[in-house]
Amino acid sequence: MTAFGGIETGALLGIVEQAGTDIATLIEGLTREELLRSRLTRQEVLRLLARMAATLATLPPGVRARMPELDWDGWQSLAQRLALPPGSALDEALAFGCEAVLPATLLWLRVYRQGQPELFQMVP
């Protein structure tokens, strides 16, 4: 993978975008309490947030440097918190992911897709 994109970078960013869009669709119109009470939606959102965090963690430093507005530390912290056992700390991590990290990430990915489309293209 290069700092300028490539098949792997484009695929990884596609995974992140799709998972993020799926989460946004699942939680649209839900309050925090409704999300936390819904076992199926909650589990799927946790799974997708963990997938996003893990995928973002695999991007090389050169790609990260081209996307400085993404909250890299926030995603790393979120990944650790999503591995917590069920309880209030995991609930807070889920809410933080959905209410803060996810919306900002999706916004910046749209900006980067427009300004640096080569990062998202799956070409060698």
N, CA, C and O atoms as a Tinker XYZ file with bonds, in Angstrom:
   496  protein
     1  N      0.840000   -1.168000    0.000000    73     2
     2  CA     0.000000    0.000000    0.000000    64     1     3
     3  C      0.887000    1.235000    0.000000    63     2     4     5
     4  O      1.875000    1.293000    0.732000    81     3
     5  N      0.550000    2.189000   -0.793000    73     3     6
     6  CA     1.331000    3.407000   -0.839000    64     5     7
     7  C      0.612000    4.510000   -0.095000    63     6     8     9
     8  O     -0.544000    4.362000    0.299000    81     7
     9  N      1.312000    5.622000    0.093000    73     7    10
    10  CA     0.714000    6.778000    0.737000    64     9    11
    11  C     -0.276000    7.464000   -0.184000    63    10    12    13
    12  O     -0.973000    8.384000    0.244000    81    11
    13  N     -0.356000    7.045000   -1.422000    73    11    14
    14  CA    -1.197000    7.730000   -2.397000    64    13    15
    15  C     -2.419000    6.938000   -2.801000    63    14    16    17
    16  O     -3.069000    7.278000   -3.789000    81    15
    17  N     -2.746000    5.914000   -2.082000    73    15    18
    18  CA    -3.925000    5.135000   -2.407000    64    17    19
    19  C     -3.532000    3.770000   -2.921000    63    18    20    21
    20  O     -2.505000    3.213000   -2.532000    81    19
    21  N     -4.344000    3.248000   -3.784000    73    19    22
    22  CA    -4.110000    1.925000   -4.326000    64    21    23
    23  C     -5.292000    1.032000   -4.036000    63    22    24    25
    24  O     -6.260000    1.435000   -3.391000    81    23
    25  N     -5.196000   -0.175000   -4.521000    73    23    26
    26  CA    -6.299000   -1.118000   -4.362000    64    25    27
    27  C     -6.636000   -1.320000   -2.883000    63    26    28    29
    28  O     -7.804000   -1.249000   -2.499000    81    27
    29  N     -5.627000   -1.568000   -2.060000    73    27    30
    30  CA    -5.869000   -1.848000   -0.649000    64    29    31
    31  C     -6.478000   -0.649000    0.064000    63    30    32    33
    32  O     -7.449000   -0.792000    0.807000    81    31
    33  N     -5.909000    0.534000   -0.159000    73    31    34
    34  CA    -6.422000    1.733000    0.501000    64    33    35
    35  C     -7.855000    2.006000    0.081000    63    34    36    37
    36  O     -8.709000    2.284000    0.922000    81    35
    37  N     -8.121000    1.928000   -1.208000    73    35    38
    38  CA    -9.477000    2.159000   -1.696000    64    37    39
    39  C    -10.467000    1.169000   -1.098000    63    38    40    41
    40  O    -11.579000    1.540000   -0.722000    81    39
    41  N    -10.051000   -0.102000   -1.013000    73    39    42
    42  CA   -10.930000   -1.126000   -0.442000    64    41    43
    43  C    -11.177000   -0.884000    1.040000    63    42    44    45
    44  O    -12.310000   -1.000000    1.509000    81    43
    45  N    -10.135000   -0.552000    1.773000    73    43    46
    46  CA   -10.286000   -0.300000    3.208000    64    45    47
    47  C    -11.185000    0.901000    3.464000    63    46    48    49
    48  O    -12.054000    0.858000    4.335000    81    47
    49  N    -10.978000    1.962000    2.712000    73    47    50
    50  CA   -11.829000    3.138000    2.894000    64    49    51
    51  C    -13.268000    2.838000    2.484000    63    50    52    53
    52  O    -14.205000    3.386000    3.064000    81    51
    53  N    -13.443000    1.981000    1.500000    73    51    54
    54  CA   -14.790000    1.562000    1.111000    64    53    55
    55  C    -15.480000    0.794000    2.235000    63    54    56    57
    56  O    -16.671000    0.985000    2.481000    81    55
    57  N    -14.739000   -0.067000    2.912000    73    55    58
    58  CA   -15.286000   -0.806000    4.056000    64    57    59
    59  C    -15.710000    0.158000    5.154000    63    58    60    61
    60  O    -16.788000    0.020000    5.732000    81    59
    61  N    -14.858000    1.131000    5.434000    73    59    62
    62  CA   -15.162000    2.111000    6.477000    64    61    63
    63  C    -16.411000    2.911000    6.108000    63    62    64    65
    64  O    -17.309000    3.084000    6.932000    81    63
    65  N    -16.463000    3.392000    4.885000    73    63    66
    66  CA   -17.619000    4.173000    4.447000    64    65    67
    67  C    -18.908000    3.354000    4.504000    63    66    68    69
    68  O    -19.935000    3.845000    4.972000    81    67
    69  N    -18.855000    2.113000    4.032000    73    67    70
    70  CA   -20.063000    1.284000    4.013000    64    69    71
    71  C    -20.534000    0.982000    5.427000    63    70    72    73
    72  O    -21.726000    1.075000    5.717000    81    71
    73  N    -19.612000    0.623000    6.302000    73    71    74
    74  CA   -19.991000    0.339000    7.686000    64    73    75
    75  C    -20.578000    1.587000    8.347000    63    74    76    77
    76  O    -21.572000    1.505000    9.068000    81    75
    77  N    -19.965000    2.724000    8.101000    73    75    78
    78  CA   -20.467000    3.970000    8.674000    64    77    79
    79  C    -21.846000    4.327000    8.164000    63    78    80    81
    80  O    -22.703000    4.761000    8.934000    81    79
    81  N    -22.067000    4.150000    6.876000    73    79    82
    82  CA   -23.378000    4.417000    6.291000    64    81    83
    83  C    -24.418000    3.451000    6.850000    63    82    84    85
    84  O    -25.555000    3.836000    7.120000    81    83
    85  N    -24.016000    2.199000    7.018000    73    83    86
    86  CA   -24.935000    1.207000    7.592000    64    85    87
    87  C    -25.329000    1.596000    9.020000    63    86    88    89
    88  O    -26.496000    1.484000    9.397000    81    87
    89  N    -24.364000    2.047000    9.803000    73    87    90
    90  CA   -24.661000    2.475000   11.171000    64    89    91
    91  C    -25.610000    3.670000   11.149000    63    90    92    93
    92  O    -26.603000    3.693000   11.875000    81    91
    93  N    -25.304000    4.653000   10.322000    73    91    94
    94  CA   -26.153000    5.844000   10.247000    64    93    95
    95  C    -27.589000    5.467000    9.893000    63    94    96    97
    96  O    -28.536000    6.049000   10.422000    81    95
    97  N    -27.747000    4.507000    9.011000    73    95    98
    98  CA   -29.083000    4.043000    8.633000    64    97    99
    99  C    -29.768000    3.355000    9.813000    63    98   100   101
   100  O    -30.947000    3.592000   10.075000    81    99
   101  N    -29.033000    2.511000   10.518000    73    99   102
   102  CA   -29.601000    1.773000   11.646000    64   101   103
   103  C    -30.040000    2.685000   12.794000    63   102   104   105
   104  O    -31.060000    2.431000   13.436000    81   103
   105  N    -29.282000    3.731000   13.047000    73   103   106
   106  CA   -29.576000    4.568000   14.216000    64   105   107
   107  C    -30.420000    5.790000   13.886000    63   106   108   109
   108  O    -30.802000    6.538000   14.786000    81   107
   109  N    -30.714000    6.000000   12.617000    73   107   110
   110  CA   -31.489000    7.174000   12.227000    64   109   111
   111  C    -32.816000    7.197000   12.984000    63   110   112   113
   112  O    -33.587000    6.238000   12.951000    81   111
   113  N    -33.059000    8.303000   13.656000    73   111   114
   114  CA   -34.308000    8.496000   14.383000    64   113   115
   115  C    -34.348000    7.871000   15.765000    63   114   116   117
   116  O    -35.320000    8.069000   16.494000    81   115
   117  N    -33.320000    7.122000   16.148000    73   115   118
   118  CA   -33.305000    6.499000   17.472000    64   117   119
   119  C    -32.701000    7.444000   18.505000    63   118   120   121
   120  O    -31.725000    8.139000   18.220000    81   119
   121  N    -33.269000    7.469000   19.681000    73   119   122
   122  CA   -32.631000    8.174000   20.787000    64   121   123
   123  C    -31.548000    7.252000   21.352000    63   122   124   125
   124  O    -31.501000    6.064000   21.034000    81   123
   125  N    -30.706000    7.803000   22.169000    73   123   126
   126  CA   -29.665000    6.997000   22.822000    64   125   127
   127  C    -30.299000    5.848000   23.600000    63   126   128   129
   128  O    -29.833000    4.710000   23.528000    81   127
   129  N    -31.347000    6.146000   24.332000    73   127   130
   130  CA   -32.006000    5.124000   25.139000    64   129   131
   131  C    -32.587000    4.015000   24.262000    63   130   132   133
   132  O    -32.480000    2.836000   24.601000    81   131
   133  N    -33.199000    4.384000   23.145000    73   131   134
   134  CA   -33.765000    3.377000   22.242000    64   133   135
   135  C    -32.672000    2.484000   21.664000    63   134   136   137
   136  O    -32.849000    1.270000   21.560000    81   135
   137  N    -31.546000    3.082000   21.290000    73   135   138
   138  CA   -30.432000    2.292000   20.780000    64   137   139
   139  C    -29.927000    1.321000   21.835000    63   138   140   141
   140  O    -29.698000    0.147000   21.542000    81   139
   141  N    -29.755000    1.793000   23.039000    73   139   142
   142  CA   -29.215000    0.946000   24.097000    64   141   143
   143  C    -30.185000   -0.165000   24.502000    63   142   144   145
   144  O    -29.749000   -1.214000   24.977000    81   143
   145  N    -31.470000    0.042000   24.326000    73   143   146
   146  CA   -32.471000   -0.981000   24.662000    64   145   147
   147  C    -32.675000   -2.001000   23.548000    63   146   148   149
   148  O    -33.146000   -3.110000   23.802000    81   147
   149  N    -32.329000   -1.642000   22.336000    73   147   150
   150  CA   -32.576000   -2.530000   21.199000    64   149   151
   151  C    -31.429000   -3.525000   21.059000    63   150   152   153
   152  O    -30.336000   -3.162000   20.625000    81   151
   153  N    -31.679000   -4.770000   21.425000    73   151   154
   154  CA   -30.603000   -5.758000   21.421000    64   153   155
   155  C    -30.030000   -5.998000   20.030000    63   154   156   157
   156  O    -28.811000   -6.019000   19.859000    81   155
   157  N    -30.885000   -6.177000   19.047000    73   155   158
   158  CA   -30.392000   -6.481000   17.702000    64   157   159
   159  C    -29.658000   -5.303000   17.067000    63   158   160   161
   160  O    -28.556000   -5.458000   16.541000    81   159
   161  N    -30.274000   -4.135000   17.121000    73   159   162
   162  CA   -29.639000   -2.945000   16.532000    64   161   163
   163  C    -28.346000   -2.629000   17.270000    63   162   164   165
   164  O    -27.321000   -2.339000   16.654000    81   163
   165  N    -28.406000   -2.687000   18.576000    73   163   166
   166  CA   -27.224000   -2.403000   19.397000    64   165   167
   167  C    -26.059000   -3.327000   19.020000    63   166   168   169
   168  O    -24.935000   -2.861000   18.831000    81   167
   169  N    -26.325000   -4.628000   18.911000    73   167   170
   170  CA   -25.266000   -5.574000   18.569000    64   169   171
   171  C    -24.686000   -5.305000   17.183000    63   170   172   173
   172  O    -23.473000   -5.377000   16.985000    81   171
   173  N    -25.547000   -4.999000   16.239000    73   171   174
   174  CA   -25.065000   -4.724000   14.886000    64   173   175
   175  C    -24.255000   -3.436000   14.843000    63   174   176   177
   176  O    -23.233000   -3.371000   14.159000    81   175
   177  N    -24.693000   -2.422000   15.556000    73   175   178
   178  CA   -23.942000   -1.165000   15.602000    64   177   179
   179  C    -22.588000   -1.384000   16.273000    63   178   180   181
   180  O    -21.577000   -0.861000   15.805000    81   179
   181  N    -22.556000   -2.134000   17.340000    73   179   182
   182  CA   -21.273000   -2.448000   17.987000    64   181   183
   183  C    -20.339000   -3.172000   17.023000    63   182   184   185
   184  O    -19.154000   -2.851000   16.930000    81   183
   185  N    -20.884000   -4.149000   16.309000    73   183   186
   186  CA   -20.078000   -4.903000   15.352000    64   185   187
   187  C    -19.526000   -3.992000   14.260000    63   186   188   189
   188  O    -18.351000   -4.083000   13.906000    81   187
   189  N    -20.368000   -3.122000   13.731000    73   187   190
   190  CA   -19.929000   -2.242000   12.647000    64   189   191
   191  C    -18.944000   -1.182000   13.128000    63   190   192   193
   192  O    -17.999000   -0.851000   12.413000    81   191
   193  N    -19.150000   -0.648000   14.322000    73   191   194
   194  CA   -18.184000    0.312000   14.872000    64   193   195
   195  C    -16.821000   -0.356000   15.071000    63   194   196   197
   196  O    -15.781000    0.230000   14.768000    81   195
   197  N    -16.840000   -1.586000   15.584000    73   195   198
   198  CA   -15.584000   -2.318000   15.773000    64   197   199
   199  C    -14.909000   -2.576000   14.428000    63   198   200   201
   200  O    -13.686000   -2.482000   14.323000    81   199
   201  N    -15.689000   -2.899000   13.406000    73   199   202
   202  CA   -15.129000   -3.107000   12.063000    64   201   203
   203  C    -14.490000   -1.815000   11.547000    63   202   204   205
   204  O    -13.391000   -1.836000   10.992000    81   203
   205  N    -15.184000   -0.701000   11.735000    73   203   206
   206  CA   -14.614000    0.577000   11.293000    64   205   207
   207  C    -13.301000    0.859000   12.005000    63   206   208   209
   208  O    -12.307000    1.217000   11.372000    81   207
   209  N    -13.300000    0.695000   13.327000    73   207   210
   210  CA   -12.094000    0.978000   14.110000    64   209   211
   211  C    -10.940000    0.083000   13.678000    63   210   212   213
   212  O     -9.816000    0.554000   13.504000    81   211
   213  N    -11.214000   -1.201000   13.504000    73   211   214
   214  CA   -10.159000   -2.135000   13.102000    64   213   215
   215  C     -9.642000   -1.824000   11.703000    63   214   216   217
   216  O     -8.440000   -1.905000   11.450000    81   215
   217  N    -10.533000   -1.475000   10.811000    73   215   218
   218  CA   -10.125000   -1.168000    9.440000    64   217   219
   219  C     -9.308000    0.113000    9.396000    63   218   220   221
   220  O     -8.277000    0.170000    8.727000    81   219
   221  N     -9.760000    1.135000   10.101000    73   219   222
   222  CA    -9.004000    2.386000   10.134000    64   221   223
   223  C     -7.605000    2.176000   10.725000    63   222   224   225
   224  O     -6.646000    2.822000   10.304000    81   223
   225  N     -7.498000    1.281000   11.688000    73   223   226
   226  CA    -6.203000    1.010000   12.320000    64   225   227
   227  C     -5.206000    0.391000   11.348000    63   226   228   229
   228  O     -3.998000    0.475000   11.573000    81   227
   229  N     -5.686000   -0.228000   10.277000    73   227   230
   230  CA    -4.777000   -0.870000    9.327000    64   229   231
   231  C     -4.257000    0.090000    8.254000    63   230   232   233
   232  O     -3.354000   -0.264000    7.496000    81   231
   233  N     -4.812000    1.288000    8.184000    73   231   234
   234  CA    -4.325000    2.233000    7.176000    64   233   235
   235  C     -2.912000    2.691000    7.531000    63   234   236   237
   236  O     -2.627000    2.988000    8.691000    81   235
   237  N     -2.037000    2.746000    6.544000    73   235   238
   238  CA    -0.646000    3.123000    6.819000    64   237   239
   239  C     -0.502000    4.611000    7.164000    63   238   240   241
   240  O     -1.372000    5.418000    6.838000    81   239
   241  N      0.601000    4.960000    7.822000    73   239   242
   242  CA     0.826000    6.347000    8.236000    64   241   243
   243  C      0.727000    7.358000    7.093000    63   242   244   245
   244  O      0.247000    8.473000    7.299000    81   243
   245  N      1.171000    6.985000    5.900000    73   243   246
   246  CA     1.102000    7.919000    4.780000    64   245   247
   247  C     -0.323000    8.290000    4.420000    63   246   248   249
   248  O     -0.597000    9.439000    4.071000    81   247
   249  N     -1.220000    7.345000    4.500000    73   247   250
   250  CA    -2.635000    7.617000    4.224000    64   249   251
   251  C     -3.222000    8.435000    5.366000    63   250   252   253
   252  O     -3.957000    9.394000    5.133000    81   251
   253  N     -2.905000    8.063000    6.578000    73   251   254
   254  CA    -3.390000    8.822000    7.743000    64   253   255
   255  C     -2.953000   10.286000    7.669000    63   254   256   257
   256  O     -3.717000   11.193000    8.000000    81   255
   257  N     -1.734000   10.495000    7.236000    73   255   258
   258  CA    -1.214000   11.856000    7.148000    64   257   259
   259  C     -2.002000   12.692000    6.141000    63   258   260   261
   260  O     -2.093000   13.913000    6.274000    81   259
   261  N     -2.561000   12.038000    5.148000    73   259   262
   262  CA    -3.348000   12.756000    4.148000    64   261   263
   263  C     -4.781000   13.016000    4.620000    63   262   264   265
   264  O     -5.561000   13.667000    3.925000    81   263
   265  N     -5.115000   12.509000    5.790000    73   263   266
   266  CA    -6.458000   12.675000    6.355000    64   265   267
   267  C     -6.352000   13.130000    7.812000    63   266   268   269
   268  O     -6.861000   12.460000    8.711000    81   267
   269  N     -5.693000   14.266000    8.045000    73   267   270
   270  CA    -5.402000   14.650000    9.429000    64   269   271
   271  C     -6.628000   15.005000   10.274000    63   270   272   273
   272  O     -6.560000   14.962000   11.503000    81   271
   273  N     -7.731000   15.350000    9.641000    73   271   274
   274  CA    -8.901000   15.733000   10.417000    64   273   275
   275  C     -9.648000   14.544000   11.009000    63   274   276   277
   276  O    -10.472000   14.727000   11.904000    81   275
   277  N     -9.378000   13.325000   10.529000    73   275   278
   278  CA   -10.004000   12.161000   11.145000    64   277   279
   279  C     -9.463000   11.999000   12.562000    63   278   280   281
   280  O     -8.279000   12.221000   12.815000    81   279
   281  N    -10.323000   11.620000   13.461000    73   279   282
   282  CA    -9.951000   11.468000   14.869000    64   281   283
   283  C     -9.308000   10.096000   15.087000    63   282   284   285
   284  O     -9.931000    9.182000   15.628000    81   283
   285  N     -8.066000    9.973000   14.663000    73   283   286
   286  CA    -7.356000    8.694000   14.743000    64   285   287
   287  C     -7.257000    8.214000   16.189000    63   286   288   289
   288  O     -7.469000    7.033000   16.467000    81   287
   289  N     -6.935000    9.124000   17.110000    73   287   290
   290  CA    -6.838000    8.734000   18.521000    64   289   291
   291  C     -8.206000    8.344000   19.076000    63   290   292   293
   292  O     -8.316000    7.419000   19.881000    81   291
   293  N     -9.241000    9.051000   18.643000    73   291   294
   294  CA   -10.593000    8.722000   19.084000    64   293   295
   295  C    -11.006000    7.328000   18.642000    63   294   296   297
   296  O    -11.627000    6.585000   19.402000    81   295
   297  N    -10.654000    6.973000   17.397000    73   295   298
   298  CA   -10.987000    5.627000   16.903000    64   297   299
   299  C    -10.193000    4.563000   17.647000    63   298   300   301
   300  O    -10.726000    3.496000   17.951000    81   299
   301  N     -8.932000    4.838000   17.943000    73   299   302
   302  CA    -8.126000    3.861000   18.689000    64   301   303
   303  C     -8.703000    3.660000   20.094000    63   302   304   305
   304  O     -8.821000    2.532000   20.572000    81   303
   305  N     -9.055000    4.752000   20.733000    73   303   306
   306  CA    -9.656000    4.669000   22.064000    64   305   307
   307  C    -11.003000    3.950000   22.003000    63   306   308   309
   308  O    -11.318000    3.132000   22.868000    81   307
   309  N    -11.787000    4.260000   20.983000    73   307   310
   310  CA   -13.091000    3.623000   20.836000    64   309   311
   311  C    -12.938000    2.116000   20.646000    63   310   312   313
   312  O    -13.707000    1.340000   21.213000    81   311
   313  N    -11.963000    1.700000   19.860000    73   311   314
   314  CA   -11.739000    0.265000   19.637000    64   313   315
   315  C    -11.493000   -0.450000   20.966000    63   314   316   317
   316  O    -12.026000   -1.534000   21.201000    81   315
   317  N    -10.696000    0.152000   21.820000    73   315   318
   318  CA   -10.407000   -0.451000   23.118000    64   317   319
   319  C    -11.662000   -0.498000   23.992000    63   318   320   321
   320  O    -11.913000   -1.488000   24.679000    81   319
   321  N    -12.435000    0.567000   23.960000    73   319   322
   322  CA   -13.634000    0.658000   24.788000    64   321   323
   323  C    -14.745000   -0.268000   24.297000    63   322   324   325
   324  O    -15.551000   -0.746000   25.095000    81   323
   325  N    -14.790000   -0.524000   22.991000    73   323   326
   326  CA   -15.813000   -1.428000   22.451000    64   325   327
   327  C    -15.567000   -2.878000   22.858000    63   326   328   329
   328  O    -16.460000   -3.717000   22.745000    81   327
   329  N    -14.364000   -3.169000   23.329000    73   327   330
   330  CA   -14.030000   -4.523000   23.782000    64   329   331
   331  C    -14.370000   -4.746000   25.257000    63   330   332   333
   332  O    -14.150000   -5.833000   25.790000    81   331
   333  N    -14.902000   -3.724000   25.909000    73   331   334
   334  CA   -15.260000   -3.853000   27.321000    64   333   335
   335  C    -16.452000   -4.790000   27.486000    63   334   336   337
   336  O    -17.236000   -4.972000   26.555000    81   335
   337  N    -16.587000   -5.378000   28.658000    73   335   338
   338  CA   -17.766000   -6.215000   28.907000    64   337   339
   339  C    -19.023000   -5.333000   28.968000    63   338   340   341
   340  O    -18.931000   -4.123000   29.175000    81   339
   341  N    -20.188000   -5.948000   28.786000    73   339   342
   342  CA   -21.427000   -5.174000   28.849000    64   341   343
   343  C    -21.524000   -4.396000   30.159000    63   342   344   345
   344  O    -21.151000   -4.881000   31.227000    81   343
   345  N    -22.035000   -3.181000   30.040000    73   343   346
   346  CA   -22.176000   -2.323000   31.217000    64   345   347
   347  C    -22.187000   -0.869000   30.801000    63   346   348   349
   348  O    -22.243000   -0.550000   29.614000    81   347
   349  N    -22.133000    0.000000   31.776000    73   347   350
   350  CA   -22.250000    1.434000   31.501000    64   349   351
   351  C    -21.069000    1.971000   30.690000    63   350   352   353
   352  O    -21.250000    2.880000   29.879000    81   351
   353  N    -19.870000    1.432000   30.889000    73   351   354
   354  CA   -18.715000    1.914000   30.108000    64   353   355
   355  C    -18.869000    1.557000   28.628000    63   354   356   357
   356  O    -18.535000    2.359000   27.755000    81   355
   357  N    -19.368000    0.367000   28.352000    73   355   358
   358  CA   -19.610000   -0.017000   26.961000    64   357   359
   359  C    -20.745000    0.814000   26.370000    63   358   360   361
   360  O    -20.679000    1.212000   25.207000    81   359
   361  N    -21.779000    1.077000   27.155000    73   359   362
   362  CA   -22.873000    1.935000   26.691000    64   361   363
   363  C    -22.355000    3.318000   26.310000    63   362   364   365
   364  O    -22.743000    3.870000   25.281000    81   363
   365  N    -21.485000    3.868000   27.135000    73   363   366
   366  CA   -20.915000    5.189000   26.842000    64   365   367
   367  C    -20.048000    5.157000   25.582000    63   366   368   369
   368  O    -20.064000    6.096000   24.786000    81   367
   369  N    -19.307000    4.090000   25.412000    73   367   370
   370  CA   -18.480000    3.952000   24.207000    64   369   371
   371  C    -19.356000    3.885000   22.966000    63   370   372   373
   372  O    -19.055000    4.519000   21.955000    81   371
   373  N    -20.429000    3.126000   23.038000    73   371   374
   374  CA   -21.351000    3.017000   21.918000    64   373   375
   375  C    -21.959000    4.380000   21.594000    63   374   376   377
   376  O    -22.010000    4.774000   20.429000    81   375
   377  N    -22.409000    5.085000   22.598000    73   375   378
   378  CA   -23.000000    6.408000   22.385000    64   377   379
   379  C    -21.967000    7.379000   21.819000    63   378   380   381
   380  O    -22.266000    8.127000   20.889000    81   379
   381  N    -20.765000    7.373000   22.369000    73   379   382
   382  CA   -19.693000    8.246000   21.873000    64   381   383
   383  C    -19.399000    7.951000   20.405000    63   382   384   385
   384  O    -19.234000    8.867000   19.600000    81   383
   385  N    -19.336000    6.679000   20.069000    73   383   386
   386  CA   -19.082000    6.308000   18.679000    64   385   387
   387  C    -20.164000    6.818000   17.749000    63   386   388   389
   388  O    -19.869000    7.372000   16.690000    81   387
   389  N    -21.411000    6.634000   18.138000    73   387   390
   390  CA   -22.537000    7.014000   17.275000    64   389   391
   391  C    -22.780000    8.519000   17.224000    63   390   392   393
   392  O    -23.167000    9.054000   16.185000    81   391
   393  N    -22.555000    9.192000   18.334000    73   391   394
   394  CA   -22.909000   10.605000   18.426000    64   393   395
   395  C    -21.766000   11.556000   18.070000    63   394   396   397
   396  O    -22.008000   12.703000   17.694000    81   395
   397  N    -20.537000   11.090000   18.187000    73   395   398
   398  CA   -19.403000   11.993000   17.967000    64   397   399
   399  C    -18.463000   11.516000   16.865000    63   398   400   401
   400  O    -18.283000   12.198000   15.856000    81   399
   401  N    -17.877000   10.364000   17.059000    73   399   402
   402  CA   -16.826000    9.906000   16.144000    64   401   403
   403  C    -17.383000    9.557000   14.765000    63   402   404   405
   404  O    -16.813000    9.949000   13.747000    81   403
   405  N    -18.492000    8.823000   14.731000    73   403   406
   406  CA   -19.056000    8.397000   13.450000    64   405   407
   407  C    -19.482000    9.571000   12.564000    63   406   408   409
   408  O    -19.056000    9.630000   11.411000    81   407
   409  N    -20.300000   10.505000   13.048000    73   407   410
   410  CA   -20.729000   11.590000   12.162000    64   409   411
   411  C    -19.563000   12.419000   11.625000    63   410   412   413
   412  O    -19.547000   12.792000   10.453000    81   411
   413  N    -18.599000   12.700000   12.480000    73   411   414
   414  CA   -17.436000   13.474000   12.036000    64   413   415
   415  C    -16.634000   12.705000   10.994000    63   414   416   417
   416  O    -16.165000   13.285000   10.016000    81   415
   417  N    -16.479000   11.415000   11.199000    73   415   418
   418  CA   -15.726000   10.594000   10.252000    64   417   419
   419  C    -16.424000   10.548000    8.895000    63   418   420   421
   420  O    -15.777000   10.709000    7.860000    81   419
   421  N    -17.728000   10.331000    8.894000    73   419   422
   422  CA   -18.452000   10.292000    7.618000    64   421   423
   423  C    -18.368000   11.628000    6.890000    63   422   424   425
   424  O    -18.218000   11.667000    5.669000    81   423
   425  N    -18.464000   12.709000    7.632000    73   423   426
   426  CA   -18.342000   14.039000    7.022000    64   425   427
   427  C    -16.977000   14.219000    6.376000    63   426   428   429
   428  O    -16.883000   14.645000    5.225000    81   427
   429  N    -15.921000   13.896000    7.112000    73   427   430
   430  CA   -14.572000   14.078000    6.574000    64   429   431
   431  C    -14.284000   13.120000    5.421000    63   430   432   433
   432  O    -13.568000   13.482000    4.487000    81   431
   433  N    -14.822000   11.924000    5.472000    73   431   434
   434  CA   -14.616000   11.006000    4.350000    64   433   435
   435  C    -15.242000   11.560000    3.069000    63   434   436   437
   436  O    -14.680000   11.401000    1.986000    81   435
   437  N    -16.398000   12.206000    3.187000    73   435   438
   438  CA   -17.005000   12.840000    1.996000    64   437   439
   439  C    -16.107000   13.950000    1.465000    63   438   440   441
   440  O    -15.915000   14.080000    0.256000    81   439
   441  N    -15.563000   14.743000    2.371000    73   439   442
   442  CA   -14.660000   15.826000    1.973000    64   441   443
   443  C    -13.421000   15.256000    1.289000    63   442   444   445
   444  O    -13.004000   15.747000    0.240000    81   443
   445  N    -12.840000   14.232000    1.878000    73   443   446
   446  CA   -11.642000   13.622000    1.296000    64   445   447
   447  C    -11.939000   12.943000   -0.033000    63   446   448   449
   448  O    -11.111000   12.978000   -0.943000    81   447
   449  N    -13.104000   12.331000   -0.156000    73   447   450
   450  CA   -13.465000   11.687000   -1.422000    64   449   451
   451  C    -13.520000   12.729000   -2.544000    63   450   452   453
   452  O    -13.136000   12.442000   -3.678000    81   451
   453  N    -13.991000   13.921000   -2.233000    73   451   454
   454  CA   -14.054000   14.984000   -3.242000    64   453   455
   455  C    -12.676000   15.578000   -3.524000    63   454   456   457
   456  O    -12.326000   15.828000   -4.677000    81   455
   457  N    -11.904000   15.801000   -2.475000    73   455   458
   458  CA   -10.611000   16.471000   -2.630000    64   457   459
   459  C     -9.457000   15.555000   -2.990000    63   458   460   461
   460  O     -8.492000   15.988000   -3.620000    81   459
   461  N     -9.548000   14.290000   -2.593000    73   459   462
   462  CA    -8.473000   13.330000   -2.850000    64   461   463
   463  C     -9.070000   12.014000   -3.351000    63   462   464   465
   464  O     -8.912000   10.978000   -2.705000    81   463
   465  N     -9.744000   12.047000   -4.482000    73   463   466
   466  CA   -10.437000   10.842000   -4.956000    64   465   467
   467  C     -9.513000    9.654000   -5.182000    63   466   468   469
   468  O     -9.960000    8.508000   -5.144000    81   467
   469  N     -8.245000    9.910000   -5.413000    73   467   470
   470  CA    -7.306000    8.810000   -5.655000    64   469   471
   471  C     -7.180000    7.877000   -4.454000    63   470   472   473
   472  O     -6.840000    6.705000   -4.614000    81   471
   473  N     -7.452000    8.389000   -3.250000    73   471   474
   474  CA    -7.405000    7.539000   -2.064000    64   473   475
   475  C     -8.493000    6.479000   -2.080000    63   474   476   477
   476  O     -8.337000    5.411000   -1.488000    81   475
   477  N     -9.588000    6.772000   -2.753000    73   475   478
   478  CA   -10.762000    5.903000   -2.735000    64   477   479
   479  C    -10.870000    5.011000   -3.972000    63   478   480   481
   480  O    -11.738000    4.142000   -4.050000    81   479
   481  N     -9.988000    5.234000   -4.924000    73   479   482
   482  CA   -10.045000    4.450000   -6.149000    64   481   483
   483  C     -9.267000    3.147000   -5.964000    63   482   484   485
   484  O     -8.171000    3.136000   -5.403000    81   483
   485  N     -9.839000    2.078000   -6.434000    73   483   486
   486  CA    -9.173000    0.787000   -6.277000    64   485   487
   487  C     -8.431000    0.459000   -7.560000    63   486   488   489
   488  O     -8.844000   -0.387000   -8.352000    81   487
   489  N     -7.317000    1.164000   -7.734000    73   487   490
   490  CA    -6.451000    0.936000   -8.891000    64   489   491
   491  C     -5.037000    0.683000   -8.405000    63   490   492   493
   492  O     -4.629000    1.234000   -7.382000    81   491
   493  N     -4.278000   -0.144000   -9.124000    73   491   494
   494  CA    -2.919000   -0.428000   -8.688000    64   493   495
   495  C     -2.026000    0.799000   -8.774000    63   494   496
   496  O     -0.843000    0.726000   -8.440000    81   495
